[in-house]
PDB file of C-alpha atoms and ligand atoms in Angstrom:
ATOM      1  CA  UNK N 374      -2.609 -17.780 -39.512  1.00  0.00           C
ATOM      2  CA  UNK N 375      -2.683 -20.684 -40.979  1.00  0.00           C
ATOM      3  CA  UNK N 376       0.878 -22.208 -40.317  1.00  0.00           C
ATOM      4  CA  UNK N 377       1.607 -25.123 -42.452  1.00  0.00           C
ATOM      5  CA  UNK N 378       3.038 -28.090 -40.650  1.00  0.00           C
ATOM      6  CA  UNK N 379       6.612 -29.605 -40.746  1.00  0.00           C
ATOM      7  CA  UNK N 380       7.387 -32.989 -41.768  1.00  0.00           C
ATOM      8  CA  UNK N 381       9.189 -36.427 -40.290  1.00  0.00           C
ATOM      9  CA  UNK N 382      12.477 -36.341 -42.028  1.00  0.00           C
ATOM     10  CA  UNK N 383      12.957 -32.420 -41.188  1.00  0.00           C
ATOM     11  CA  UNK N 384      15.342 -31.329 -38.736  1.00  0.00           C
ATOM     12  CA  UNK N 385      13.442 -29.297 -36.443  1.00  0.00           C
ATOM     13  CA  UNK N 386      11.678 -31.783 -35.398  1.00  0.00           C
ATOM     14  CA  UNK N 387      14.530 -34.357 -34.391  1.00  0.00           C
ATOM     15  CA  UNK N 388      15.841 -31.804 -31.364  1.00  0.00           C
ATOM     16  CA  UNK N 389      16.022 -31.164 -27.973  1.00  0.00           C
ATOM     17  CA  UNK N 390      12.949 -27.919 -28.054  1.00  0.00           C
ATOM     18  CA  UNK N 391      13.966 -24.974 -25.632  1.00  0.00           C
ATOM     19  CA  UNK N 392      12.755 -23.845 -23.002  1.00  0.00           C
ATOM     20  CA  UNK N 393      10.614 -19.853 -23.355  1.00  0.00           C
ATOM     21  CA  UNK N 394      10.316 -16.399 -21.347  1.00  0.00           C
ATOM     22  CA  UNK N 395       7.674 -14.514 -21.074  1.00  0.00           C
ATOM     23  CA  UNK N 396       8.579 -12.144 -22.891  1.00  0.00           C
ATOM     24  CA  UNK N 397       9.021 -14.284 -25.680  1.00  0.00           C
ATOM     25  CA  UNK N 398       7.948 -12.137 -29.089  1.00  0.00           C
ATOM     26  CA  UNK N 399       4.106 -12.557 -30.182  1.00  0.00           C
ATOM     27  CA  UNK N 400       3.751 -15.587 -27.443  1.00  0.00           C
ATOM     28  CA  UNK N 401      -0.547 -14.550 -27.936  1.00  0.00           C
ATOM     29  CA  UNK N 402      -0.940 -14.412 -31.442  1.00  0.00           C
ATOM     30  CA  UNK N 403       1.705 -17.265 -31.727  1.00  0.00           C
ATOM     31  CA  UNK N 404      -0.732 -19.695 -29.286  1.00  0.00           C
ATOM     32  CA  UNK N 405      -4.050 -18.755 -31.389  1.00  0.00           C
ATOM     33  CA  UNK N 406      -2.192 -18.705 -35.088  1.00  0.00           C
ATOM     34  CA  UNK N 407      -1.250 -23.035 -33.952  1.00  0.00           C
ATOM     35  CA  UNK N 408      -4.939 -23.304 -32.481  1.00  0.00           C
ATOM     36  CA  UNK N 409      -6.296 -22.189 -35.728  1.00  0.00           C
ATOM     37  CA  UNK N 410      -3.988 -24.277 -37.243  1.00  0.00           C
ATOM     38  CA  UNK N 411      -4.191 -27.152 -35.198  1.00  0.00           C
ATOM     39  CA  UNK N 412      -8.282 -26.942 -35.943  1.00  0.00           C
ATOM     40  CA  UNK N 413      -7.529 -26.609 -39.909  1.00  0.00           C
ATOM     41  CA  UNK N 414      -6.172 -29.668 -40.087  1.00  0.00           C
ATOM     42  CA  UNK N 415      -8.661 -32.187 -37.654  1.00  0.00           C
ATOM     43  CA  UNK N 416      -5.819 -31.694 -35.028  1.00  0.00           C
ATOM     44  CA  UNK N 417      -6.556 -32.511 -31.603  1.00  0.00           C
ATOM     45  CA  UNK N 418      -3.019 -31.737 -30.431  1.00  0.00           C
ATOM     46  CA  UNK N 419      -0.245 -29.423 -32.235  1.00  0.00           C
ATOM     47  CA  UNK N 420       3.354 -28.855 -30.566  1.00  0.00           C
ATOM     48  CA  UNK N 421       5.817 -25.685 -32.096  1.00  0.00           C
ATOM     49  CA  UNK N 422       8.158 -27.742 -33.581  1.00  0.00           C
ATOM     50  CA  UNK N 423       5.777 -28.757 -35.722  1.00  0.00           C
ATOM     51  CA  UNK N 424       5.279 -25.435 -37.292  1.00  0.00           C
ATOM     52  CA  UNK N 425       8.911 -24.683 -37.758  1.00  0.00           C
ATOM     53  CA  UNK N 426      10.123 -23.232 -33.995  1.00  0.00           C
ATOM     54  CA  UNK N 427      11.911 -25.862 -31.240  1.00  0.00           C
ATOM     55  CA  UNK N 428      10.698 -24.295 -28.480  1.00  0.00           C
ATOM     56  CA  UNK N 429       8.268 -25.599 -25.387  1.00  0.00           C
ATOM     57  CA  UNK N 430       5.457 -25.307 -26.387  1.00  0.00           C
ATOM     58  CA  UNK N 431       1.940 -27.391 -27.563  1.00  0.00           C
ATOM     59  CA  UNK N 432      -1.935 -27.383 -27.620  1.00  0.00           C
ATOM     60  CA  UNK N 433      -4.367 -29.358 -27.861  1.00  0.00           C
ATOM     61  CA  UNK N 434      -8.160 -29.850 -27.602  1.00  0.00           C
ATOM     62  CA  UNK N 435      -8.835 -33.295 -26.902  1.00  0.00           C
ATOM     63  CA  UNK N 436     -12.650 -32.836 -26.988  1.00  0.00           C
ATOM     64  CA  UNK N 437     -13.252 -34.756 -30.342  1.00  0.00           C
ATOM     65  CA  UNK N 438     -11.184 -37.624 -28.799  1.00  0.00           C
ATOM     66  CA  UNK N 439     -14.456 -38.466 -26.501  1.00  0.00           C
ATOM     67  CA  UNK N 440     -18.257 -38.938 -27.610  1.00  0.00           C
ATOM     68  CA  UNK N 441     -19.083 -39.542 -24.306  1.00  0.00           C
ATOM     69  CA  UNK N 442     -21.146 -36.541 -23.146  1.00  0.00           C
ATOM     70  CA  UNK N 443     -20.889 -36.857 -19.991  1.00  0.00           C
ATOM     71  CA  UNK N 444     -17.176 -36.537 -20.340  1.00  0.00           C
ATOM     72  CA  UNK N 445     -17.263 -32.897 -19.753  1.00  0.00           C
ATOM     73  CA  UNK N 446     -13.456 -32.192 -18.261  1.00  0.00           C
ATOM     74  CA  UNK N 447     -12.130 -34.149 -21.546  1.00  0.00           C
ATOM     75  CA  UNK N 448     -14.828 -32.510 -23.967  1.00  0.00           C
ATOM     76  CA  UNK N 449     -13.360 -29.386 -22.405  1.00  0.00           C
ATOM     77  CA  UNK N 450     -10.007 -29.798 -22.646  1.00  0.00           C
ATOM     78  CA  UNK N 451      -8.479 -27.303 -24.484  1.00  0.00           C
ATOM     79  CA  UNK N 452      -5.542 -25.643 -23.517  1.00  0.00           C
ATOM     80  CA  UNK N 453      -1.532 -23.893 -24.188  1.00  0.00           C
ATOM     81  CA  UNK N 454       0.898 -25.529 -22.310  1.00  0.00           C
ATOM     82  CA  UNK N 455       4.019 -23.688 -22.298  1.00  0.00           C
ATOM     83  CA  UNK N 456       7.839 -25.441 -20.605  1.00  0.00           C
ATOM     84  CA  UNK N 457       5.682 -28.440 -18.942  1.00  0.00           C
ATOM     85  CA  UNK N 458       7.758 -31.044 -17.575  1.00  0.00           C
ATOM     86  CA  UNK N 459       5.563 -34.431 -16.181  1.00  0.00           C
ATOM     87  CA  UNK N 460       6.935 -34.784 -13.641  1.00  0.00           C
ATOM     88  CA  UNK N 461       4.878 -37.943 -12.785  1.00  0.00           C
ATOM     89  CA  UNK N 462       3.709 -41.324 -15.527  1.00  0.00           C
ATOM     90  CA  UNK N 463       1.088 -43.863 -13.634  1.00  0.00           C
ATOM     91  CA  UNK N 464      -1.237 -46.694 -14.473  1.00  0.00           C
ATOM     92  CA  UNK N 465      -1.432 -49.111 -16.214  1.00  0.00           C
ATOM     93  CA  UNK N 466       0.450 -48.412 -19.818  1.00  0.00           C
ATOM     94  CA  UNK N 467      -2.506 -48.328 -22.602  1.00  0.00           C
ATOM     95  CA  UNK N 468      -2.634 -49.367 -25.926  1.00  0.00           C
ATOM     96  CA  UNK N 469      -4.705 -46.295 -28.241  1.00  0.00           C
ATOM     97  CA  UNK N 470      -4.067 -45.483 -32.429  1.00  0.00           C
ATOM     98  CA  UNK N 471      -2.616 -42.540 -32.623  1.00  0.00           C
ATOM     99  CA  UNK N 472      -1.670 -40.512 -35.407  1.00  0.00           C
ATOM    100  CA  UNK N 473       0.299 -36.703 -35.651  1.00  0.00           C
ATOM    101  CA  UNK N 474       0.210 -34.049 -38.229  1.00  0.00           C
ATOM    102  CA  UNK N 475       3.896 -34.640 -39.192  1.00  0.00           C
ATOM    103  CA  UNK N 476       3.477 -37.792 -40.354  1.00  0.00           C
ATOM    104  CA  UNK N 477      -0.138 -37.855 -42.286  1.00  0.00           C
ATOM    105  CA  UNK N 478      -1.837 -40.938 -44.178  1.00  0.00           C
ATOM    106  CA  UNK N 479       0.094 -43.174 -41.259  1.00  0.00           C
ATOM    107  CA  UNK N 480      -1.634 -44.573 -37.835  1.00  0.00           C
ATOM    108  CA  UNK N 481      -0.320 -46.664 -35.553  1.00  0.00           C
ATOM    109  CA  UNK N 482      -0.655 -48.766 -32.365  1.00  0.00           C
ATOM    110  CA  UNK N 483       1.301 -47.026 -29.201  1.00  0.00           C
ATOM    111  CA  UNK N 484       1.461 -48.309 -25.434  1.00  0.00           C
ATOM    112  CA  UNK N 485       1.092 -45.871 -23.301  1.00  0.00           C
ATOM    113  CA  UNK N 486       1.067 -45.133 -18.875  1.00  0.00           C
ATOM    114  CA  UNK N 487      -2.483 -44.491 -18.675  1.00  0.00           C
ATOM    115  CA  UNK N 488      -2.589 -41.128 -16.715  1.00  0.00           C
ATOM    116  CA  UNK N 489       0.156 -38.171 -16.470  1.00  0.00           C
ATOM    117  CA  UNK N 490       0.759 -35.346 -12.782  1.00  0.00           C
ATOM    118  CA  UNK N 491       1.460 -32.137 -15.287  1.00  0.00           C
ATOM    119  CA  UNK N 492       3.513 -28.890 -14.064  1.00  0.00           C
ATOM    120  CA  UNK N 493       3.441 -25.694 -16.806  1.00  0.00           C
ATOM    121  CA  UNK N 494       2.981 -22.672 -17.614  1.00  0.00           C
ATOM    122  CA  UNK N 495      -0.359 -21.602 -19.349  1.00  0.00           C
ATOM    123  CA  UNK N 496      -1.090 -18.645 -21.806  1.00  0.00           C
ATOM    124  CA  UNK N 497      -0.766 -15.978 -18.911  1.00  0.00           C
ATOM    125  CA  UNK N 498       2.555 -17.671 -18.254  1.00  0.00           C
ATOM    126  CA  UNK N 499       0.712 -19.062 -14.354  1.00  0.00           C
ATOM    127  CA  UNK N 500       2.691 -21.951 -13.323  1.00  0.00           C
ATOM    128  CA  UNK N 501      -0.589 -25.375 -13.497  1.00  0.00           C
ATOM    129  CA  UNK N 502       0.273 -28.512 -12.161  1.00  0.00           C
ATOM    130  CA  UNK N 503      -3.171 -31.470 -13.740  1.00  0.00           C
ATOM    131  CA  UNK N 504      -3.046 -35.649 -12.769  1.00  0.00           C
ATOM    132  CA  UNK N 505      -4.593 -36.356 -16.202  1.00  0.00           C
ATOM    133  CA  UNK N 506      -6.020 -39.402 -17.012  1.00  0.00           C
ATOM    134  CA  UNK N 507      -7.298 -41.373 -20.902  1.00  0.00           C
ATOM    135  CA  UNK N 508      -7.417 -39.109 -23.343  1.00  0.00           C
ATOM    136  CA  UNK N 509      -6.319 -35.967 -21.725  1.00  0.00           C
ATOM    137  CA  UNK N 510      -2.989 -37.880 -20.816  1.00  0.00           C
ATOM    138  CA  UNK N 511      -3.154 -39.336 -24.195  1.00  0.00           C
ATOM    139  CA  UNK N 512      -2.742 -36.905 -25.760  1.00  0.00           C
ATOM    140  CA  UNK N 513      -0.371 -34.454 -23.652  1.00  0.00           C
ATOM    141  CA  UNK N 514       2.010 -37.395 -23.623  1.00  0.00           C
ATOM    142  CA  UNK N 515       1.948 -37.115 -27.324  1.00  0.00           C
ATOM    143  CA  UNK N 516       2.734 -34.327 -27.999  1.00  0.00           C
ATOM    144  CA  UNK N 517       5.225 -33.202 -24.781  1.00  0.00           C
ATOM    145  CA  UNK N 518       7.022 -35.997 -25.966  1.00  0.00           C
ATOM    146  CA  UNK N 519       7.452 -33.503 -29.917  1.00  0.00           C
ATOM    147  CA  UNK N 520       9.503 -30.917 -28.072  1.00  0.00           C
ATOM    148  CA  UNK N 521      12.551 -34.261 -26.763  1.00  0.00           C
ATOM    149  CA  UNK N 522      11.949 -34.422 -31.078  1.00  0.00           C
ATOM    150  CA  UNK N 523       9.588 -37.765 -31.278  1.00  0.00           C
ATOM    151  CA  UNK N 524       7.905 -39.329 -32.999  1.00  0.00           C
ATOM    152  CA  UNK N 525       5.079 -41.707 -31.384  1.00  0.00           C
ATOM    153  CA  UNK N 526       6.893 -43.877 -34.404  1.00  0.00           C
ATOM    154  CA  UNK N 527       9.613 -44.016 -32.517  1.00  0.00           C
ATOM    155  CA  UNK N 528       7.536 -45.974 -30.043  1.00  0.00           C
ATOM    156  CA  UNK N 529       5.038 -48.861 -31.801  1.00  0.00           C
ATOM    157  CA  UNK N 530       7.376 -52.481 -32.128  1.00  0.00           C
ATOM    158  CA  UNK N 531      10.613 -53.487 -32.913  1.00  0.00           C
ATOM    159  CA  UNK N 532       8.562 -55.214 -36.397  1.00  0.00           C
ATOM    160  CA  UNK N 533       6.245 -52.972 -37.260  1.00  0.00           C
ATOM    161  CA  UNK N 534       8.899 -50.322 -37.626  1.00  0.00           C
ATOM    162  CA  UNK N 535      10.202 -52.981 -39.566  1.00  0.00           C
ATOM    163  CA  UNK N 536       7.350 -52.955 -41.870  1.00  0.00           C
ATOM    164  CA  UNK N 537       6.562 -49.056 -41.777  1.00  0.00           C
ATOM    165  CA  UNK N 538       9.988 -48.024 -42.654  1.00  0.00           C
ATOM    166  CA  UNK N 539       9.129 -47.609 -46.488  1.00  0.00           C
ATOM    167  CA  UNK N 540       6.312 -45.370 -45.714  1.00  0.00           C
ATOM    168  CA  UNK N 541       7.625 -42.982 -43.187  1.00  0.00           C
ATOM    169  CA  UNK N 542      10.548 -42.345 -46.814  1.00  0.00           C
ATOM    170  CA  UNK N 543       8.187 -41.787 -48.800  1.00  0.00           C
ATOM    171  CA  UNK N 544       5.983 -39.556 -46.570  1.00  0.00           C
ATOM    172  CA  UNK N 545       9.007 -37.881 -46.404  1.00  0.00           C
ATOM    173  CA  UNK N 546       9.423 -37.209 -49.717  1.00  0.00           C
ATOM    174  CA  UNK N 547       6.229 -35.319 -50.251  1.00  0.00           C
ATOM    175  CA  UNK N 548       4.252 -38.769 -51.084  1.00  0.00           C
ATOM    176  CA  UNK N 549       0.792 -38.526 -49.219  1.00  0.00           C
ATOM    177  CA  UNK N 550      -3.075 -36.812 -49.396  1.00  0.00           C
ATOM    178  CA  UNK N 551      -1.983 -33.437 -48.999  1.00  0.00           C
ATOM    179  CA  UNK N 552      -4.850 -32.142 -47.359  1.00  0.00           C
ATOM    180  CA  UNK N 553      -2.691 -28.613 -45.842  1.00  0.00           C
ATOM    181  CA  UNK N 554      -0.337 -26.733 -46.046  1.00  0.00           C
ATOM    182  CA  UNK N 555       3.079 -28.919 -45.749  1.00  0.00           C
ATOM    183  CA  UNK N 556       6.866 -28.527 -45.356  1.00  0.00           C
ATOM    184  CA  UNK N 557       9.433 -30.810 -45.906  1.00  0.00           C
ATOM    185  CA  UNK N 558      12.734 -31.279 -45.665  1.00  0.00           C
TER     186      UNK N 558
HETATM  187 NI1  LIG U 878       1.799 -35.782 -33.256  1.00  0.00          NI
END
């Protein structure tokens, strides 16, 4: 089932999301719905708050982020992350042009560390730990921020942030090209 996407301005996007247990109702179905929604909207990541749920869960598929067919790790980086914890950030800060399904039509350069070490439960509630760099680390950091109520626009430079203020306000009022079902505040 395709879920409506909460747009910037909705309260759930600014909440600190709660950890969940393995008896969370219909978790498998929720994860399947989140993947379906992410693919349908051409996203590479989707966090639960973006579908109205303040829980610590996100899904990613970084495949479309690389054109390098030899980079099989990124090509097949499809995961569900439950109760994730970034335990280490490392590497140089890298700039990358980010977008977000909750902020349609806006793309801005964001600096983030090149690498992270992340601990999380997978969709079978097995504890995993991975060290990621490049596109995989980028999408994971963006989605992880969603669980703490942080949006990528919070991380752009101060001048740029001032320049996009009106644009963000318009987006929150629904003034953007509607390509998928959304929920406004
Ligand atoms: Ni996002």
